[in-house]
Structure formats: structure tokens, C-alpha cells
Short mmCIF file of C-alpha atoms in Angstrom, two decimals:
data_model
loop_
_atom_site.label_atom_id
_atom_site.label_comp_id
_atom_site.label_asym_id
_atom_site.label_seq_id
_atom_site.Cartn_x
_atom_site.Cartn_y
_atom_site.Cartn_z
CA MET A 145 159.53 109.06 82.23
CA LEU A 146 159.86 105.27 82.41
CA THR A 147 156.74 103.17 82.96
CA LYS A 148 156.19 99.42 83.19
CA VAL A 149 152.99 97.65 82.19
CA PHE A 150 152.39 93.93 81.86
CA GLY A 151 150.99 91.70 79.14
CA SER A 152 151.32 88.00 78.45
CA ALA A 153 152.39 85.64 75.66
CA VAL A 154 151.12 82.09 75.19
CA PHE A 155 153.50 79.31 74.16
CA GLY A 156 151.94 75.89 73.86
CA VAL A 157 149.19 75.92 76.47
CA GLU A 158 151.13 77.93 79.05
CA ALA A 159 151.47 81.70 79.36
CA THR A 160 154.58 83.80 79.98
CA THR A 161 154.35 87.29 81.49
CA ILE A 162 155.72 90.02 79.22
CA THR A 163 157.06 93.23 80.81
CA ILE A 164 156.51 96.24 78.55
CA GLU A 165 158.80 99.15 79.39
CA VAL A 166 157.77 102.52 77.93
CA ASN A 167 160.29 105.35 78.03
CA MET A 168 159.62 109.00 77.07
CA ASP A 169 162.55 111.21 76.06
CA LYS A 170 163.32 114.36 74.13
CA GLY A 171 162.96 114.09 70.38
CA ILE A 172 160.44 112.53 68.02
CA GLY A 173 160.03 108.89 67.10
CA TYR A 174 158.41 105.56 67.95
CA HIS A 175 160.77 102.65 68.53
CA LEU A 176 159.46 99.20 69.41
CA VAL A 177 162.02 96.51 70.32
CA GLY A 178 161.97 93.03 71.87
CA LEU A 179 161.27 90.78 68.85
CA PRO A 180 157.75 91.99 67.99
CA ASP A 181 156.12 90.60 64.84
CA SER A 182 154.51 92.68 62.08
CA ALA A 183 151.12 92.86 63.80
CA ILE A 184 152.72 94.42 66.90
CA LYS A 185 154.83 96.82 64.83
CA GLU A 186 151.66 98.07 63.15
CA SER A 187 150.09 98.77 66.55
CA SER A 188 151.34 102.39 66.56
CA TYR A 189 148.80 103.30 63.87
CA ARG A 190 145.90 101.65 65.71
CA ILE A 191 146.96 103.19 69.02
CA ALA A 192 147.33 106.71 67.58
CA ALA A 193 143.87 106.59 65.97
CA ALA A 194 142.23 105.09 69.07
CA LEU A 195 143.76 107.74 71.36
CA LYS A 196 142.73 110.60 69.10
CA ASN A 197 139.16 109.29 68.77
CA ASN A 198 138.89 109.15 72.58
CA GLY A 199 140.19 112.67 73.27
CA PHE A 200 143.82 111.79 73.95
CA ALA A 201 146.95 112.26 71.91
CA MET A 202 150.08 110.36 70.93
CA PRO A 203 152.84 112.33 72.68
CA GLY A 204 155.17 114.23 70.36
CA LYS A 205 158.27 112.79 71.96
CA LYS A 206 160.74 110.00 71.41
CA ILE A 207 158.93 106.85 72.56
CA THR A 208 161.01 103.71 73.16
CA ILE A 209 159.17 100.53 74.05
CA ASN A 210 160.91 97.33 75.09
CA MET A 211 159.03 94.02 75.33
CA ALA A 212 160.94 91.85 77.78
CA PRO A 213 162.23 89.21 77.76
CA ALA A 214 163.75 90.64 74.58
CA ASP A 215 164.86 87.27 73.18
CA LEU A 216 161.34 85.83 73.17
CA ARG A 217 159.30 86.21 69.98
CA LYS A 218 156.02 88.12 70.49
CA GLU A 219 153.14 87.89 68.06
CA GLY A 220 149.62 89.13 67.45
CA SER A 221 147.63 92.30 67.96
CA ALA A 222 146.58 91.55 71.55
CA TYR A 223 149.25 93.91 72.91
CA ASP A 224 147.53 97.04 71.51
CA LEU A 225 145.77 97.88 74.78
CA THR A 226 148.89 97.14 76.85
CA LEU A 227 151.03 99.47 74.73
CA ALA A 228 148.36 102.20 74.68
CA ILE A 229 148.04 102.24 78.47
CA GLY A 230 151.83 102.25 78.80
CA VAL A 231 152.10 105.30 76.52
CA LEU A 232 149.35 107.15 78.41
CA VAL A 233 150.94 106.50 81.80
CA ALA A 234 154.44 107.40 80.60
CA SER A 235 153.12 110.68 79.15
CA ASN A 236 151.19 111.49 82.39
CA GLN A 237 147.82 111.34 80.65
CA ILE A 238 146.88 108.68 83.23
CA GLN A 239 147.75 109.36 86.87
CA THR A 240 148.06 106.02 88.63
CA GLU A 241 150.48 103.76 90.42
CA LYS A 242 148.23 100.72 90.24
CA VAL A 243 148.92 99.84 86.61
CA GLU A 244 151.71 97.40 87.54
CA GLN A 245 149.22 95.28 89.53
CA PHE A 246 147.34 94.21 86.40
CA ILE A 247 147.80 92.17 83.25
CA ILE A 248 146.38 94.17 80.34
CA MET A 249 145.56 92.61 76.95
CA GLY A 250 143.32 93.51 74.02
CA GLU A 251 143.27 94.38 70.33
CA LEU A 252 142.23 97.95 69.58
CA SER A 253 139.96 99.11 66.81
CA LEU A 254 140.48 102.63 65.45
CA ASP A 255 137.56 103.94 67.52
CA GLY A 256 139.02 102.50 70.74
CA SER A 257 136.73 99.47 71.00
CA LEU A 258 138.28 96.10 71.77
CA GLN A 259 138.37 92.87 69.82
CA PRO A 260 138.63 89.42 71.48
CA ILE A 261 141.98 87.72 72.05
CA LYS A 262 143.26 84.14 72.10
CA GLY A 263 144.51 82.31 75.19
CA ALA A 264 142.64 84.30 77.85
CA LEU A 265 142.37 81.28 80.17
CA PRO A 266 146.09 80.33 80.37
CA ILE A 267 146.95 84.04 80.71
CA ALA A 268 144.57 84.36 83.68
CA ILE A 269 146.03 81.24 85.31
CA LYS A 270 149.56 82.62 84.97
CA ALA A 271 148.49 86.05 86.29
CA ARG A 272 147.11 84.47 89.45
CA GLU A 273 150.27 82.35 89.90
CA GLU A 274 152.46 85.47 89.72
CA GLY A 275 150.37 87.45 92.19
CA PHE A 276 148.73 90.02 89.93
CA VAL A 277 145.62 91.64 91.36
CA GLY A 278 143.60 91.68 88.17
CA PHE A 279 143.33 91.19 84.43
CA PHE A 280 141.93 93.67 81.89
CA LEU A 281 140.78 92.09 78.64
CA PRO A 282 137.98 92.39 76.06
CA LYS A 283 134.49 91.74 77.40
CA GLN A 284 134.00 88.81 75.00
CA ASN A 285 136.75 86.90 76.85
CA ALA A 286 135.76 87.87 80.41
CA ASP A 287 133.72 84.76 81.24
CA GLU A 288 136.52 82.54 80.00
CA ALA A 289 139.15 84.24 82.19
CA ALA A 290 136.79 84.50 85.19
CA ILE A 291 136.98 80.71 85.54
CA VAL A 292 140.18 81.42 87.50
CA ASP A 293 139.43 82.13 91.17
CA GLY A 294 141.42 84.69 93.14
CA LEU A 295 141.87 87.10 90.23
CA GLU A 296 139.82 90.22 89.50
CA VAL A 297 138.80 89.91 85.86
CA TYR A 298 137.57 93.09 84.19
CA GLY A 299 135.88 92.67 80.84
CA VAL A 300 135.99 96.02 79.05
CA GLU A 301 134.38 97.16 75.83
CA ASN A 302 136.73 100.00 74.95
CA LEU A 303 139.90 101.90 75.82
CA GLN A 304 138.01 104.67 77.62
CA GLN A 305 136.75 102.29 80.32
CA VAL A 306 140.30 101.28 81.22
CA ILE A 307 141.45 104.91 81.32
CA ASP A 308 138.51 105.89 83.55
CA PHE A 309 139.30 103.00 85.93
CA PHE A 310 142.91 104.08 86.44
CA ASN A 311 141.97 107.78 86.63
CA GLN A 312 139.28 106.85 89.17
CA THR A 313 136.63 108.66 87.13
CA GLY A 314 134.63 105.53 86.42
CA THR A 315 133.82 102.17 88.00
CA LEU A 316 134.09 98.66 86.66
CA GLU A 317 132.59 95.52 88.11
CA ALA A 318 134.80 92.43 88.10
CA THR A 319 133.28 89.41 86.35
CA LYS A 320 132.40 86.67 88.85
CA ILE A 321 131.62 83.07 87.98
CA ASN A 322 130.97 80.08 90.23
CA THR A 323 133.07 77.69 88.19
CA ARG A 324 131.74 74.43 89.60
CA GLU A 325 128.11 75.52 89.49
CA ALA A 326 128.43 76.77 85.91
CA PHE A 327 130.26 73.60 84.86
CA TYR A 328 127.67 71.14 86.14
CA LYS A 329 124.62 73.30 85.50
CA SER A 330 125.40 73.75 81.82
CA PHE A 331 125.89 70.04 81.13
CA GLU A 332 123.78 68.97 78.19
CA LEU A 333 122.90 65.62 76.68
CA PRO A 334 124.79 64.81 73.47
CA GLU A 335 123.27 65.82 70.15
CA PHE A 336 123.57 62.31 68.68
CA ASP A 337 122.11 59.34 70.54
CA PHE A 338 122.54 55.60 70.06
CA SER A 339 118.78 55.20 70.27
CA ASP A 340 118.71 56.47 66.67
CA VAL A 341 120.77 53.52 65.44
CA LYS A 342 118.74 50.56 64.21
CA GLY A 343 120.24 47.11 64.63
CA GLN A 344 124.05 46.90 64.81
CA GLN A 345 123.93 45.40 68.31
CA SER A 346 127.37 43.81 68.01
CA ILE A 347 128.87 47.11 66.83
CA LYS A 348 127.24 49.01 69.71
CA ARG A 349 128.72 46.47 72.10
CA CYS A 350 132.12 47.05 70.55
CA MET A 351 131.77 50.84 70.87
CA GLU A 352 130.78 50.41 74.51
CA ILE A 353 133.94 48.41 75.18
CA ALA A 354 136.07 51.00 73.38
CA ALA A 355 134.53 53.81 75.45
CA ALA A 356 134.88 51.90 78.73
CA GLY A 357 138.62 51.29 78.25
CA GLY A 358 139.54 54.32 76.17
CA HIS A 359 140.57 52.02 73.31
CA ASN A 360 141.29 53.18 69.78
CA ILE A 361 138.96 51.53 67.28
CA ILE A 362 138.67 51.08 63.53
CA LEU A 363 135.39 50.28 61.74
CA ILE A 364 135.60 48.36 58.46
CA GLY A 365 132.54 48.17 56.25
CA PRO A 366 131.00 49.07 52.87
CA PRO A 367 129.52 52.51 52.14
CA GLY A 368 126.20 53.12 53.86
CA SER A 369 126.72 50.56 56.63
CA GLY A 370 126.61 53.24 59.36
CA LYS A 371 130.28 53.73 60.26
CA THR A 372 130.09 57.54 60.47
CA MET A 373 126.73 57.44 62.25
CA LEU A 374 128.16 55.18 64.94
CA ALA A 375 131.36 57.21 65.35
CA LYS A 376 129.46 60.47 65.89
CA ARG A 377 127.60 58.90 68.79
CA LEU A 378 130.68 57.66 70.63
CA PRO A 379 131.27 60.90 72.64
CA GLY A 380 127.76 60.54 74.05
CA ILE A 381 128.64 57.32 75.88
CA LEU A 382 132.00 58.48 77.24
CA PRO A 383 132.06 59.36 80.97
CA PRO A 384 131.38 63.05 81.71
CA MET A 385 134.52 65.17 81.87
CA THR A 386 136.00 65.92 85.25
CA LEU A 387 136.75 69.52 86.21
CA ARG A 388 140.46 68.88 85.61
CA GLU A 389 139.83 67.46 82.14
CA ALA A 390 137.50 70.35 81.31
CA LEU A 391 140.16 72.89 82.31
CA GLU A 392 142.82 71.14 80.20
CA THR A 393 140.55 70.97 77.16
CA THR A 394 139.34 74.55 77.51
CA LYS A 395 142.93 75.83 77.67
CA ILE A 396 143.77 74.21 74.34
CA HIS A 397 140.68 75.58 72.60
CA SER A 398 141.33 78.99 74.17
CA VAL A 399 144.88 79.07 72.79
CA ALA A 400 143.57 78.14 69.35
CA GLY A 401 140.87 80.81 69.57
CA LYS A 402 138.15 78.23 68.92
CA LEU A 403 136.03 78.33 72.06
CA LYS A 404 132.43 78.27 70.86
CA GLU A 405 131.04 79.48 74.17
CA ALA A 406 132.48 81.33 77.14
CA GLY A 407 133.31 79.31 80.22
CA LEU A 408 134.52 75.77 80.74
CA MET A 409 133.87 73.13 78.08
CA ASN A 410 131.82 70.32 79.57
CA GLN A 411 131.31 68.24 76.43
CA ARG A 412 134.07 65.99 75.20
CA PRO A 413 135.39 67.30 71.88
CA PHE A 414 134.72 65.43 68.64
CA ARG A 415 137.06 66.36 65.80
CA SER A 416 136.62 65.02 62.28
CA PRO A 417 139.24 66.47 59.91
CA HIS A 418 138.98 66.00 56.13
CA HIS A 419 141.33 63.48 54.53
CA THR A 420 143.18 66.29 52.69
CA ILE A 421 144.53 67.66 56.00
CA SER A 422 148.24 68.45 56.20
CA ASN A 423 150.77 67.18 58.74
CA VAL A 424 150.92 70.55 60.51
CA ALA A 425 147.14 70.94 60.68
CA LEU A 426 146.82 67.47 62.22
CA VAL A 427 149.60 67.48 64.82
CA GLY A 428 150.12 71.23 65.23
CA GLY A 429 153.00 73.56 64.50
CA GLY A 430 153.61 76.22 61.90
CA SER A 431 155.88 79.27 61.96
CA TYR A 432 153.80 80.47 64.93
CA PRO A 433 152.92 77.10 66.50
CA GLN A 434 149.26 76.36 67.09
CA PRO A 435 147.61 73.18 68.41
CA GLY A 436 146.52 70.74 65.71
CA GLU A 437 143.47 68.52 65.44
CA ILE A 438 144.93 65.81 67.69
CA SER A 439 145.32 68.34 70.51
CA MET A 440 141.90 69.86 69.85
CA ALA A 441 140.57 66.31 70.42
CA HIS A 442 142.32 66.05 73.82
CA ASN A 443 140.07 64.18 76.30
CA GLY A 444 137.69 63.48 73.44
CA VAL A 445 137.46 61.70 70.08
CA LEU A 446 139.42 62.12 66.85
CA PHE A 447 137.47 60.59 63.96
CA LEU A 448 139.35 59.83 60.73
CA ASP A 449 136.77 58.87 58.12
CA GLU A 450 138.05 56.81 55.18
CA LEU A 451 141.44 56.24 56.80
CA PRO A 452 143.27 54.97 53.68
CA GLU A 453 142.42 58.23 51.85
CA PHE A 454 144.64 60.21 54.22
CA LYS A 455 148.20 60.77 53.03
CA ARG A 456 150.46 58.11 54.46
CA GLU A 457 152.93 60.66 55.85
CA VAL A 458 150.05 62.39 57.66
CA LEU A 459 149.03 59.15 59.33
CA GLU A 460 152.60 58.31 60.28
CA VAL A 461 153.10 61.54 62.24
CA MET A 462 150.31 60.37 64.59
CA ARG A 463 152.29 57.37 65.79
CA GLN A 464 154.29 59.18 68.48
CA PRO A 465 151.33 61.22 69.85
CA LEU A 466 149.21 58.05 70.04
CA GLU A 467 151.90 56.37 72.11
CA ASP A 468 152.99 59.29 74.32
CA ARG A 469 149.62 61.11 74.47
CA GLU A 470 151.35 64.42 73.81
CA VAL A 471 152.96 66.05 70.80
CA THR A 472 156.24 67.97 70.95
CA ILE A 473 157.01 70.64 68.35
CA SER A 474 160.65 71.70 68.18
CA ARG A 475 161.98 74.87 66.63
CA ALA A 476 165.47 76.38 66.65
CA ARG A 477 164.69 78.75 69.54
CA PHE A 478 162.03 76.87 71.51
CA THR A 479 160.17 73.60 72.07
CA ILE A 480 156.43 73.42 72.67
CA THR A 481 154.42 70.46 73.99
CA TYR A 482 150.67 70.09 73.48
CA PRO A 483 148.64 67.39 75.26
CA SER A 484 146.93 64.93 72.92
CA SER A 485 145.27 62.17 74.92
CA PHE A 486 142.39 61.23 72.64
CA MET A 487 140.47 58.21 71.43
CA LEU A 488 141.16 57.48 67.79
CA VAL A 489 138.13 56.28 65.84
CA ALA A 490 138.84 55.42 62.22
CA SER A 491 136.74 53.99 59.43
CA MET A 492 137.56 52.41 56.09
CA ASN A 493 136.03 50.43 53.28
CA PRO A 494 137.22 46.83 52.97
CA SER A 495 138.41 47.53 49.40
CA PRO A 496 138.85 50.51 47.03
CA GLY A 497 135.41 49.88 45.58
CA GLY A 498 133.95 49.39 49.02
CA TYR A 499 132.32 45.99 48.49
CA PHE A 500 134.89 43.30 49.29
CA ASN A 501 133.64 39.71 48.75
CA ASP A 502 130.16 40.93 47.78
CA PRO A 503 128.81 38.97 44.75
CA GLU A 504 126.54 41.89 43.86
CA ALA A 505 129.31 44.48 44.16
CA PRO A 506 129.00 47.32 41.63
CA VAL A 507 132.79 47.76 41.57
CA VAL A 508 135.35 44.96 41.45
CA SER A 509 138.92 45.73 42.46
CA THR A 510 141.97 43.87 41.18
CA PRO A 511 144.25 42.09 43.66
CA GLN A 512 146.90 44.75 43.05
CA GLU A 513 144.44 47.54 43.84
CA MET A 514 143.31 45.73 46.98
CA GLN A 515 146.89 45.30 48.17
CA ARG A 516 147.79 48.91 47.45
CA TYR A 517 144.66 50.13 49.25
CA ARG A 518 145.28 48.09 52.40
CA ASN A 519 148.97 48.91 52.54
CA LYS A 520 148.14 52.60 53.01
CA ILE A 521 147.72 51.73 56.69
CA SER A 522 151.10 50.83 58.14
CA GLY A 523 151.65 48.09 60.68
CA PRO A 524 153.03 50.46 63.36
CA LEU A 525 149.92 52.64 63.12
CA LEU A 526 147.64 49.62 63.22
CA ASP A 527 149.59 48.44 66.26
CA ARG A 528 148.19 51.41 68.17
CA ILE A 529 144.55 50.53 67.40
CA ASP A 530 143.16 48.06 69.94
CA ILE A 531 139.85 47.12 68.34
CA HIS A 532 139.04 46.22 64.72
CA ILE A 533 135.40 45.55 63.91
CA GLU A 534 133.62 44.75 60.67
CA VAL A 535 130.40 46.69 60.08
CA THR A 536 127.77 45.12 57.86
CA PRO A 537 124.78 46.90 56.26
CA VAL A 538 121.58 46.90 58.29
CA PRO A 539 118.84 44.66 56.78
CA PHE A 540 115.48 46.21 55.90
CA GLU A 541 113.72 44.41 58.74
CA LYS A 542 115.91 46.20 61.27
CA LEU A 543 115.60 49.58 59.55
CA SER A 544 111.80 49.38 59.63
CA ASP A 545 111.69 48.19 63.25
CA THR A 546 109.77 50.71 65.38
CA GLN A 547 111.09 49.41 68.70
CA GLN A 548 113.17 52.01 70.59
CA ALA A 549 116.84 51.10 70.82
CA GLU A 550 118.95 51.51 73.95
CA SER A 551 119.85 55.15 74.61
CA SER A 552 123.32 56.64 75.00
CA SER A 553 122.62 57.54 78.65
CA GLU A 554 121.96 53.88 79.51
CA ILE A 555 125.19 52.80 77.84
CA ARG A 556 127.08 55.68 79.46
CA SER A 557 126.06 54.54 82.93
CA ARG A 558 127.74 51.15 82.36
CA VAL A 559 130.80 52.79 80.82
CA THR A 560 131.11 55.17 83.78
CA LYS A 561 130.99 52.28 86.27
CA ALA A 562 133.74 50.48 84.37
CA ARG A 563 135.88 53.65 84.32
CA GLU A 564 135.39 54.03 88.08
CA ILE A 565 136.77 50.51 88.57
CA GLN A 566 139.79 51.44 86.46
CA SER A 567 140.30 54.73 88.31
CA ALA A 568 140.44 52.83 91.59
CA ARG A 569 142.84 50.27 90.13
CA PHE A 570 145.25 52.92 88.83
CA ALA A 571 144.73 55.40 91.67
CA GLU A 572 148.42 55.45 92.64
CA MET A 573 149.66 55.95 89.06
CA GLU A 574 150.04 59.42 87.56
CA THR A 575 150.16 58.46 83.89
CA VAL A 576 147.60 55.64 83.75
CA HIS A 577 143.90 56.31 84.23
CA TYR A 578 142.19 53.68 82.08
CA ASN A 579 143.01 50.32 80.47
CA ALA A 580 144.16 51.57 77.06
CA GLN A 581 147.05 53.41 78.75
CA MET A 582 148.53 50.26 80.29
CA ASN A 583 152.05 49.23 79.31
CA THR A 584 153.53 45.73 79.33
CA LYS A 585 154.29 45.83 83.05
CA HIS A 586 150.72 46.84 83.91
CA ILE A 587 149.33 44.12 81.64
CA ARG A 588 151.33 41.48 83.52
CA ASN A 589 150.02 42.79 86.84
CA PHE A 590 146.35 43.35 86.00
CA CYS A 591 145.60 40.97 83.12
CA ALA A 592 146.82 37.63 84.49
CA LEU A 593 145.18 34.65 82.75
CA ASP A 594 144.38 31.18 84.01
CA VAL A 595 145.55 28.07 82.15
CA ALA A 596 142.35 27.72 80.09
CA SER A 597 142.43 31.36 78.96
CA LEU A 598 146.10 31.12 78.00
CA GLN A 599 145.44 28.01 75.93
CA LEU A 600 142.50 29.70 74.23
CA LEU A 601 144.63 32.71 73.32
CA LYS A 602 147.46 30.52 72.07
CA THR A 603 145.11 28.49 69.89
CA ALA A 604 143.46 31.59 68.46
CA MET A 605 146.78 33.20 67.56
CA GLN A 606 147.88 30.05 65.77
CA ARG A 607 144.65 29.25 63.93
CA LEU A 608 143.71 32.81 63.00
CA ASN A 609 147.30 33.76 62.15
CA LEU A 610 147.17 36.71 64.51
CA SER A 611 150.32 38.79 64.68
CA ALA A 612 152.42 39.08 67.82
CA ARG A 613 151.33 42.68 68.28
CA ALA A 614 147.76 41.49 68.81
CA TYR A 615 148.68 39.76 72.10
CA ASP A 616 148.82 42.85 74.34
CA ARG A 617 145.85 44.45 72.60
CA ILE A 618 143.68 41.42 73.22
CA LEU A 619 144.60 41.38 76.90
CA LYS A 620 143.81 45.09 77.32
CA VAL A 621 140.41 44.70 75.67
CA ALA A 622 139.68 41.55 77.68
CA ARG A 623 140.47 43.48 80.88
CA THR A 624 137.92 46.13 79.85
CA ILE A 625 135.26 43.51 79.08
CA ALA A 626 135.86 42.05 82.55
CA ASP A 627 135.47 45.51 84.10
CA LEU A 628 132.14 46.01 82.31
CA GLU A 629 130.93 42.78 83.89
CA GLY A 630 132.37 43.71 87.29
CA SER A 631 134.71 40.71 87.22
CA GLU A 632 137.92 40.96 89.22
CA ASN A 633 139.75 38.45 87.02
CA VAL A 634 140.01 38.14 83.23
CA GLN A 635 138.23 34.95 82.25
CA SER A 636 138.25 32.85 79.09
CA ALA A 637 134.92 34.31 77.91
CA HIS A 638 136.42 37.81 78.05
CA VAL A 639 139.47 36.68 76.08
CA ALA A 640 137.28 34.94 73.50
CA GLU A 641 135.28 38.11 72.87
CA ALA A 642 138.43 40.24 72.67
CA ILE A 643 139.91 37.91 70.05
CA GLN A 644 137.00 38.69 67.73
CA TYR A 645 138.05 42.34 67.61
CA ARG A 646 141.39 41.83 65.79
CA SER A 647 140.20 41.18 62.25
CA LEU A 648 142.87 43.31 60.56
CA ASP A 649 145.62 41.25 62.19
CA ARG A 650 144.51 38.14 60.39
CA GLU A 651 146.75 37.02 57.62
CA GLY A 652 145.83 38.49 54.25
CA TRP A 653 144.16 41.70 55.43
CA LEU A 654 147.20 43.95 55.19
CA GLY A 655 149.63 41.78 53.32
#
């Protein structure tokens, strides 16, 4: 008897339906074809034990299973439940014609219980697109998949529940979630708040500008000046995620198997990888491609602490994703694209010892060491960072001040208003949503300067020895400063403030 059941494979952040054909014939044997990996090939042992422990048996016949399309590599143990149901239907141990209406996924334990899977959300989205009635999957993933409307999602704890459903000897309730209500109801205030930061008013202002325009930013200062403390509080002043952004972000974390809680993510991600990270771990890839840290930070913040300590080749692979806001991983048989639209926040010491130009510095670096340290950051990478700001240690008087500082929610309200202005400005553009995404054409259209502002910018570039690459960055930041003030035009005061945030472009910083 030939039976068809359906599973799904995830490539990138999109799912592909897999047709599993199970054929029973005379003889003895178990043959699995269709480019399965080792985990799938081992499934026969898990399936046999799970069936026996639930009162069923592996049929003593020749079983041939084809996973189509046969030229597409399948991986992981999530096909255990699909294969088990296919074997039971083909051997007439389950009497049903409804099995082809469902996507079935789950990893089996030897006692028939189910373990969670990766990528439940993109699988559910694809199942609805292709007109499947429902989706059987482990109970731990049910809330995640139930985000998708118009699909009956059945979270099951074991193999027996699925068998009873198809044999009509048991009932299962589909998991229902009001996506919008759950998304907005579960919104929480950020863990870290700017009210905890003493002093550093100019740095807070700079972080507000970065958040309002989605600008990449680098903080330069000695150890203990508060660079990490400030960076951790940046997500708390970013505008709340939209439903579309939340869905995109949740899909990526679902594929990686790193969703901390079921349901849609409503907090912008904050990723802070260690400086020993590899190229693949940062941008994604591997023999079985997985999203890297830059994709896990999609719609959020990627914080690289002590930027010069990262391997130069690791930093260089970020250049294309920073520009294109997506990363493409190519293999001989397929190409995968992961979204990676994130804010880069980096920090560094001004010198290897950390105390550049400090007369009381405990460590003095030689000119050669200084040059080598600064040259670890290439010009092309620096070109993609809009704001450079020097962070100085907080004096004791500020640290001991008991006055409450401005909270993140107050700053966020101003940032959100500025983002709304930008959303209206770029409403007819598909690829531009905030100022940092503007290209040269957009800058000419939306950042026009009057004669006084142009003269100010020209003078600054000449006197401060600013590089040519600083020109566009200054205009983008000035546009954001104008938006924060509700100004329709970029004025000289906005340009003057933006010029202050290009310290690394000044001659001598990076050789």
C-alpha cells in the first residue's frame, strides 16, 4: 500500500513542504531515500521503539520511504513523527483518509513522547499558504505556530494522541491565540533603564540620535567609563516593534531554535557576541546553514564590545550585511538569504592600554602599538558607522548625585515621534524606513542645505581634516537631529552638532 504524509523543511527563514511517500511491499527491509541525513536515517530505531511501547508494531514487510523532492537535502530528527504516522497508515494500523490534510512534525522519544522542533513558525506559515487544514507538532511549539491564523494547530504530547485523533478514538483541541492581543498585552518595559546612568548627558543625547535615525554608533573611551552600560540601555529607547517586525524577528529565532518564550517576540533583540566569535557564527552558515548573530539581531541591536579585539577577517565579513541589510550564504546546491537589518553599536578603548593622552595612565603604549591597535578597524567598516562619540569617565560628583535621571520611556517617546516623521517621509519607498537607510539620491532630496550650512560643513571638513566619507554620514545624522526637533529643513545648528560625532575621521585617529 502506498501512503503520502507531509512534513516540512526550513531553508533560511522560509519553509518547503516535504512529501513523504511510504510504500509497503512483500519482503523485509527498511529503505529511506531522498537525501536524508544521519539523524533521519537513525529514525527507524526511535520509531520502532516508540511504536512497540504504545502497543503497535513495525510491520514485517519491505518498507520504502521517499522524501520528495528527492534532490533537496533533509536534516534533523523532526521527521520522526511524520515517518511513524506514514508507516502506521501504510500498514493499515491507522484507518484514515484525512492524513494528507495535515503537516506532521515532531521528534520521538523511545516511549513515544515528543521533543520540540525548530522552525515551527515558518512551517505553519507555509502550511497555511499551501492550503493544509492543520499542523501536528510537539506541545512545546504549539503557541509559536498558533500565531498563524487560519490553520488548526494541534500541540500533542505523544504519538498516541495523534493516532487516537486519526482513528477518531480521542479528541484534541486546536491551540488558539489572539495574536494582536497577546503581542500588545505581553509588552514589558526594558530591563535596563537610562535613569540608572549618572551624568553622561552628551552621550545620552548621542544615543538618542542614533536610536531616532537607526544609525550605527561607536563609543570610544577608557575602561570603566560606562560604554557597556550605555549600550545595554539602547534597546529600551528604540520604538516598539511593529507586528510585521515582530513576525520577522520571531521567524529567525524560531529557525535557530532560540525562542525563549512561546509566541511573538515583542522586545527588540540585543546580541552581544564575544570577541572570539568566528566568521560563521557571526554572519551565519555552516554545513547545515543557520542564522548568525547579525541575523539574530535583526530589528534590534548588535553590540560588539572592544571592537579591535575581534579578528579583522570577522569584522570584514560584516561590511556587506551592513550595507545590504541581509546576508546571503551560497553553497554548491543552494543559496540562502537571512535578513540582517540591525543597529551596530561598538565600543573600543582609545589605545591598547585604554588611557590615551591621560597623564596618570597606568599603561603607556608606544606609537607603533597605538597605530597597530587603531588599524584593526578598517576604513570601509568605519565608513558604515555614522556616529563616533568619545566617552569620558563620570566624575565623583555626578556618581554621588541623588537626583533621578531621565528615564528610557521619556527618551523613547521623542525617538518614536522622530521615527514617525521618517516613516511618513519614506512612506512610498519599500527599502527605506528611517534615515540611516538613505542612499546618495535620498540625501540630495531630503538633506538639502542652505548656503550657511554648506559653508559650515566645508570649513569643518577642511579644518578638522575630515575624510570624504564623513560628508554623507554628517548629513544623515543632521537630518535625524532636525527630525528630533520637528524641523522640516536641516539647519546649520543641526549640521554643527552632527560634525561633532565624527571623531574617528579626524586625521591621526586611524592613520
